[in-house]
CSV table of C-alpha atoms and ligand atoms in Angstrom, one decimal:
chain,number,residue,atom,x,y,z
H,186,UNK,CA,18.0,88.1,5.2
H,187,UNK,CA,17.3,91.8,4.0
H,188,UNK,CA,20.0,93.0,1.7
H,189,UNK,CA,21.1,96.1,3.9
H,190,UNK,CA,21.5,93.9,6.6
H,191,UNK,CA,24.1,92.6,5.5
H,192,UNK,CA,25.6,95.9,4.1
H,193,UNK,CA,25.5,97.0,7.9
H,194,UNK,CA,27.9,95.3,9.3
H,195,UNK,CA,30.5,97.4,7.4
H,196,UNK,CA,29.1,101.1,7.7
H,197,UNK,CA,30.3,103.6,9.8
H,198,UNK,CA,27.5,105.8,10.3
H,199,UNK,CA,24.5,107.2,8.3
H,200,UNK,CA,25.6,110.7,6.7
H,201,UNK,CA,22.3,111.3,4.6
H,202,UNK,CA,18.7,109.4,5.0
H,203,UNK,CA,16.6,108.9,2.5
H,204,UNK,CA,14.3,111.6,3.8
H,205,UNK,CA,17.2,114.3,3.7
H,206,UNK,CA,18.2,112.8,0.3
H,207,UNK,CA,14.5,112.8,-1.7
H,208,UNK,CA,14.2,116.5,0.3
H,209,UNK,CA,18.1,117.8,-1.2
H,210,UNK,CA,16.3,116.1,-4.6
H,211,UNK,CA,13.0,118.3,-4.7
H,212,UNK,CA,15.0,121.3,-4.2
H,213,UNK,CA,17.3,120.5,-7.1
H,214,UNK,CA,14.3,119.8,-9.0
H,215,UNK,CA,12.2,123.2,-7.9
H,216,UNK,CA,15.4,125.4,-8.4
H,217,UNK,CA,15.9,123.1,-12.7
H,218,UNK,CA,12.2,123.2,-13.2
H,219,UNK,CA,12.2,126.9,-12.3
H,220,UNK,CA,15.0,127.7,-14.4
H,221,UNK,CA,13.6,125.9,-17.9
H,222,UNK,CA,10.0,127.1,-17.2
H,223,UNK,CA,7.9,126.6,-20.5
H,224,UNK,CA,10.6,124.9,-22.8
H,225,UNK,CA,12.1,121.2,-23.5
H,226,UNK,CA,14.8,119.5,-21.3
H,227,UNK,CA,17.2,116.7,-21.3
H,228,UNK,CA,18.2,115.2,-18.3
H,229,UNK,CA,21.9,113.4,-19.4
H,230,UNK,CA,22.2,110.9,-15.9
H,231,UNK,CA,26.2,109.7,-15.5
H,232,UNK,CA,26.5,105.5,-14.9
H,233,UNK,CA,26.9,104.1,-13.3
H,234,UNK,CA,26.4,106.2,-10.5
H,235,UNK,CA,23.8,108.9,-11.3
H,236,UNK,CA,21.3,106.1,-12.3
H,237,UNK,CA,19.0,106.7,-8.9
H,238,UNK,CA,19.3,110.1,-9.0
H,239,UNK,CA,18.6,110.6,-12.4
H,240,UNK,CA,15.5,108.9,-12.1
H,241,UNK,CA,13.8,110.8,-8.7
H,242,UNK,CA,14.7,114.2,-10.3
H,243,UNK,CA,12.9,113.3,-13.5
H,244,UNK,CA,10.1,112.8,-11.1
H,245,UNK,CA,10.0,115.4,-8.8
H,246,UNK,CA,10.0,117.4,-12.0
H,247,UNK,CA,7.4,115.6,-13.0
H,248,UNK,CA,5.0,116.3,-10.0
H,249,UNK,CA,5.8,120.0,-9.6
H,250,UNK,CA,2.8,122.6,-10.8
H,251,UNK,CA,5.1,124.6,-13.3
H,252,UNK,CA,8.2,123.7,-15.1
H,253,UNK,CA,9.8,122.3,-18.8
H,254,UNK,CA,7.7,121.9,-21.1
H,255,UNK,CA,8.6,118.4,-21.6
H,256,UNK,CA,11.6,116.1,-19.8
H,257,UNK,CA,13.7,113.8,-21.4
H,258,UNK,CA,15.9,111.4,-19.9
H,259,UNK,CA,19.0,110.2,-21.3
H,260,UNK,CA,21.7,107.9,-19.8
H,261,UNK,CA,25.8,107.7,-20.7
H,262,UNK,CA,28.4,105.7,-19.0
H,263,UNK,CA,31.9,106.5,-17.9
H,264,UNK,CA,34.1,105.6,-15.3
H,265,UNK,CA,37.2,107.2,-14.0
H,266,UNK,CA,37.7,105.4,-10.6
H,267,UNK,CA,37.6,101.7,-11.6
H,268,UNK,CA,37.6,99.2,-8.4
H,269,UNK,CA,40.4,101.9,-6.8
H,270,UNK,CA,38.5,104.3,-3.8
H,271,UNK,CA,40.3,107.4,-5.4
H,272,UNK,CA,40.1,108.4,-8.9
H,273,UNK,CA,42.4,108.4,-11.3
H,274,UNK,CA,42.4,110.9,-13.0
H,275,UNK,CA,41.2,109.5,-16.5
H,276,UNK,CA,37.9,109.6,-17.3
H,277,UNK,CA,37.2,106.5,-19.5
H,278,UNK,CA,33.6,106.9,-21.7
H,279,UNK,CA,32.4,103.6,-21.4
H,280,UNK,CA,28.9,104.2,-23.5
H,281,UNK,CA,28.7,107.3,-25.1
H,282,UNK,CA,24.3,108.7,-25.1
H,283,UNK,CA,23.3,107.8,-28.7
H,284,UNK,CA,21.0,111.7,-28.5
H,285,UNK,CA,21.8,114.5,-30.6
H,286,UNK,CA,22.0,117.1,-28.3
H,287,UNK,CA,23.0,119.9,-30.6
H,288,UNK,CA,20.2,122.9,-29.7
H,289,UNK,CA,18.8,121.3,-26.8
H,290,UNK,CA,18.7,122.3,-22.8
H,291,UNK,CA,20.9,120.1,-21.0
H,292,UNK,CA,21.4,119.5,-17.7
H,293,UNK,CA,24.1,116.8,-16.9
H,294,UNK,CA,23.0,114.5,-13.8
H,295,UNK,CA,25.7,113.2,-11.1
H,296,UNK,CA,25.5,111.1,-7.7
H,297,UNK,CA,29.4,112.6,-6.9
H,298,UNK,CA,31.9,115.3,-7.9
H,299,UNK,CA,35.2,114.8,-5.9
H,300,UNK,CA,38.6,115.9,-8.0
H,301,UNK,CA,36.5,117.4,-10.9
H,302,UNK,CA,37.7,115.1,-13.7
H,303,UNK,CA,34.8,114.2,-14.8
H,304,UNK,CA,32.2,116.5,-14.7
H,305,UNK,CA,35.4,118.4,-16.7
H,306,UNK,CA,35.7,116.2,-19.0
H,307,UNK,CA,31.8,116.0,-19.5
H,308,UNK,CA,31.2,119.3,-19.9
H,309,UNK,CA,34.1,120.3,-22.4
H,310,UNK,CA,32.6,117.3,-24.7
H,311,UNK,CA,29.4,117.6,-24.5
H,312,UNK,CA,29.9,121.5,-24.8
H,313,UNK,CA,31.6,120.2,-27.8
H,314,UNK,CA,28.1,119.6,-29.4
H,315,UNK,CA,26.6,122.6,-29.1
H,316,UNK,CA,23.4,122.3,-27.0
H,317,UNK,CA,21.6,125.6,-26.4
H,318,UNK,CA,22.5,125.1,-22.5
H,319,UNK,CA,24.5,123.0,-20.7
H,320,UNK,CA,24.2,122.9,-16.7
H,321,UNK,CA,25.1,120.3,-14.0
H,322,UNK,CA,22.8,119.0,-11.7
H,323,UNK,CA,25.5,116.9,-8.4
H,324,UNK,CA,23.7,115.2,-5.3
H,325,UNK,CA,26.9,114.6,-3.6
H,326,UNK,CA,29.0,117.5,-3.5
H,327,UNK,CA,32.7,116.6,-1.9
H,328,UNK,CA,34.6,119.7,-2.4
H,329,UNK,CA,37.4,118.8,-0.2
H,330,UNK,CA,40.0,117.6,-2.9
H,331,UNK,CA,39.0,119.9,-6.1
H,332,UNK,CA,41.4,119.7,-9.1
H,333,UNK,CA,39.7,121.5,-11.8
H,334,UNK,CA,37.6,124.2,-11.4
H,335,UNK,CA,34.2,123.0,-12.6
H,336,UNK,CA,30.9,125.1,-12.4
H,337,UNK,CA,27.9,123.2,-10.4
H,338,UNK,CA,24.9,124.5,-11.4
H,339,UNK,CA,22.5,122.4,-9.1
H,340,UNK,CA,23.7,121.2,-6.0
H,341,UNK,CA,22.2,118.0,-3.5
H,342,UNK,CA,24.2,118.0,-0.3
H,343,UNK,CA,27.8,118.6,1.4
H,344,UNK,CA,29.5,114.8,1.4
H,345,UNK,CA,31.9,114.9,4.2
H,346,UNK,CA,35.0,114.3,3.4
H,347,UNK,CA,34.2,110.4,4.1
H,348,UNK,CA,34.5,107.2,1.9
H,349,UNK,CA,30.7,107.2,1.0
H,350,UNK,CA,28.4,104.9,-0.2
H,351,UNK,CA,24.7,104.0,-1.0
H,352,UNK,CA,22.2,106.0,-3.1
H,353,UNK,CA,24.5,104.9,-6.4
H,354,UNK,CA,27.4,105.5,-5.5
H,355,UNK,CA,29.8,101.9,-5.0
H,356,UNK,CA,32.5,99.8,-3.2
H,357,UNK,CA,33.5,97.2,-5.9
H,358,UNK,CA,30.2,97.4,-7.4
H,359,UNK,CA,28.6,96.8,-4.5
H,360,UNK,CA,26.3,99.5,-2.1
H,361,UNK,CA,24.3,101.0,-4.9
H,362,UNK,CA,20.9,100.1,-4.0
H,363,UNK,CA,22.0,101.0,0.1
H,364,UNK,CA,18.6,103.9,0.2
H,365,UNK,CA,20.7,106.2,2.3
H,366,UNK,CA,24.1,107.6,2.1
H,367,UNK,CA,26.6,105.9,4.8
H,368,UNK,CA,30.5,105.7,5.3
H,369,UNK,CA,32.2,102.5,4.7
H,370,UNK,CA,34.0,101.8,7.6
H,371,UNK,CA,37.8,101.6,7.1
H,372,UNK,CA,38.2,97.9,7.1
H,373,UNK,CA,36.4,97.4,4.2
H,374,UNK,CA,39.0,99.3,2.2
H,375,UNK,CA,42.0,98.8,3.8
H,376,UNK,CA,42.2,95.1,4.1
B,290,PRP,C1,32.3,108.5,-10.1
B,290,PRP,C2,30.8,108.9,-9.4
B,290,PRP,C3,31.0,110.1,-10.2
B,290,PRP,C4,32.9,110.7,-10.4
B,290,PRP,C5,33.3,111.5,-9.2
B,290,PRP,O1,31.9,107.3,-10.6
B,290,PRP,O2,30.1,108.9,-10.1
B,290,PRP,O3,30.9,110.3,-12.0
B,290,PRP,O4,33.6,109.3,-10.0
B,290,PRP,O5,34.5,111.9,-9.3
B,290,PRP,P1,36.0,112.8,-9.5
B,290,PRP,O6,35.1,114.4,-9.5
B,290,PRP,O7,36.5,112.7,-8.8
B,290,PRP,O8,35.9,112.4,-11.7
B,290,PRP,P2,33.1,106.3,-10.6
B,290,PRP,O9,34.2,106.2,-11.7
B,290,PRP,O10,33.3,105.4,-9.7
B,290,PRP,O11,31.7,105.6,-12.0
B,290,PRP,P3,30.5,104.8,-11.2
B,290,PRP,O12,29.6,106.0,-11.7
B,290,PRP,O13,30.2,103.7,-12.6
B,290,PRP,O14,31.2,103.9,-10.0
C-alpha cells in the first residue's frame, strides 16, 4: 500500500497541491536571487519542518539564469511544539549550526510561522552573530495567532487557520513526507 493512501483516511482536505507549492517556492527563489545578485548566499534551514522547502528552494535558485554568486545550505534544529498541536512558546535549540555566519548573507528558511516565537528566537540569536544580512523565508504563513512581530521578507502561501500537515509539517512525527499541504481531520488529534 502506498504511504499516501494510509494517510488519506485521516485528511480533511488538500490545502495546497504539489504544483502550487512548487510555484510558490519558485517565486520566492526569484525574489531571493534578485536581492542577492552576485553575492554569496547562505540558506539556513530550520529542522525538522524546513527540510524539504530548503532543498527545493536551493535547487530553484540554481535553475535561475541570474542570482547569487554561490549558495551554501546549512541546517539547525529547534523545537517549540514537541508533540503538542500549539506552540509552548518555549523554543529549544536541539542542534545549532556549526557554520560561522559573521559577515555572510543569511536567509533563514522556515516551513511555517504561527505565533512567531521560533523565528523571533532565531533572528535574535543569529543577529547577535553579526551576519552581513539576515532575512527570513517562510513557505506557509499562519498570521492568525501571531504573538511576536517578526519580519518575514519572503512569504510563500497563506495557510488557513487549521491544523496543517505535509511538506515537512508533522503530527507526532508523521506526515512530513506527504508531498502537499493538507488539513488533518480533527478526530486524529482530539482523540
Ligand atoms: C514548527 C515549525 C516552526 C515553528 C513555527 O516547528 O517548523 O519552526 O513550529 O511556530 P511558531 O511560529 O508558533 O513558533 P516545531 O517546533 O513543530 O518543530 P519541527 O519543525 O521539528 O516540526
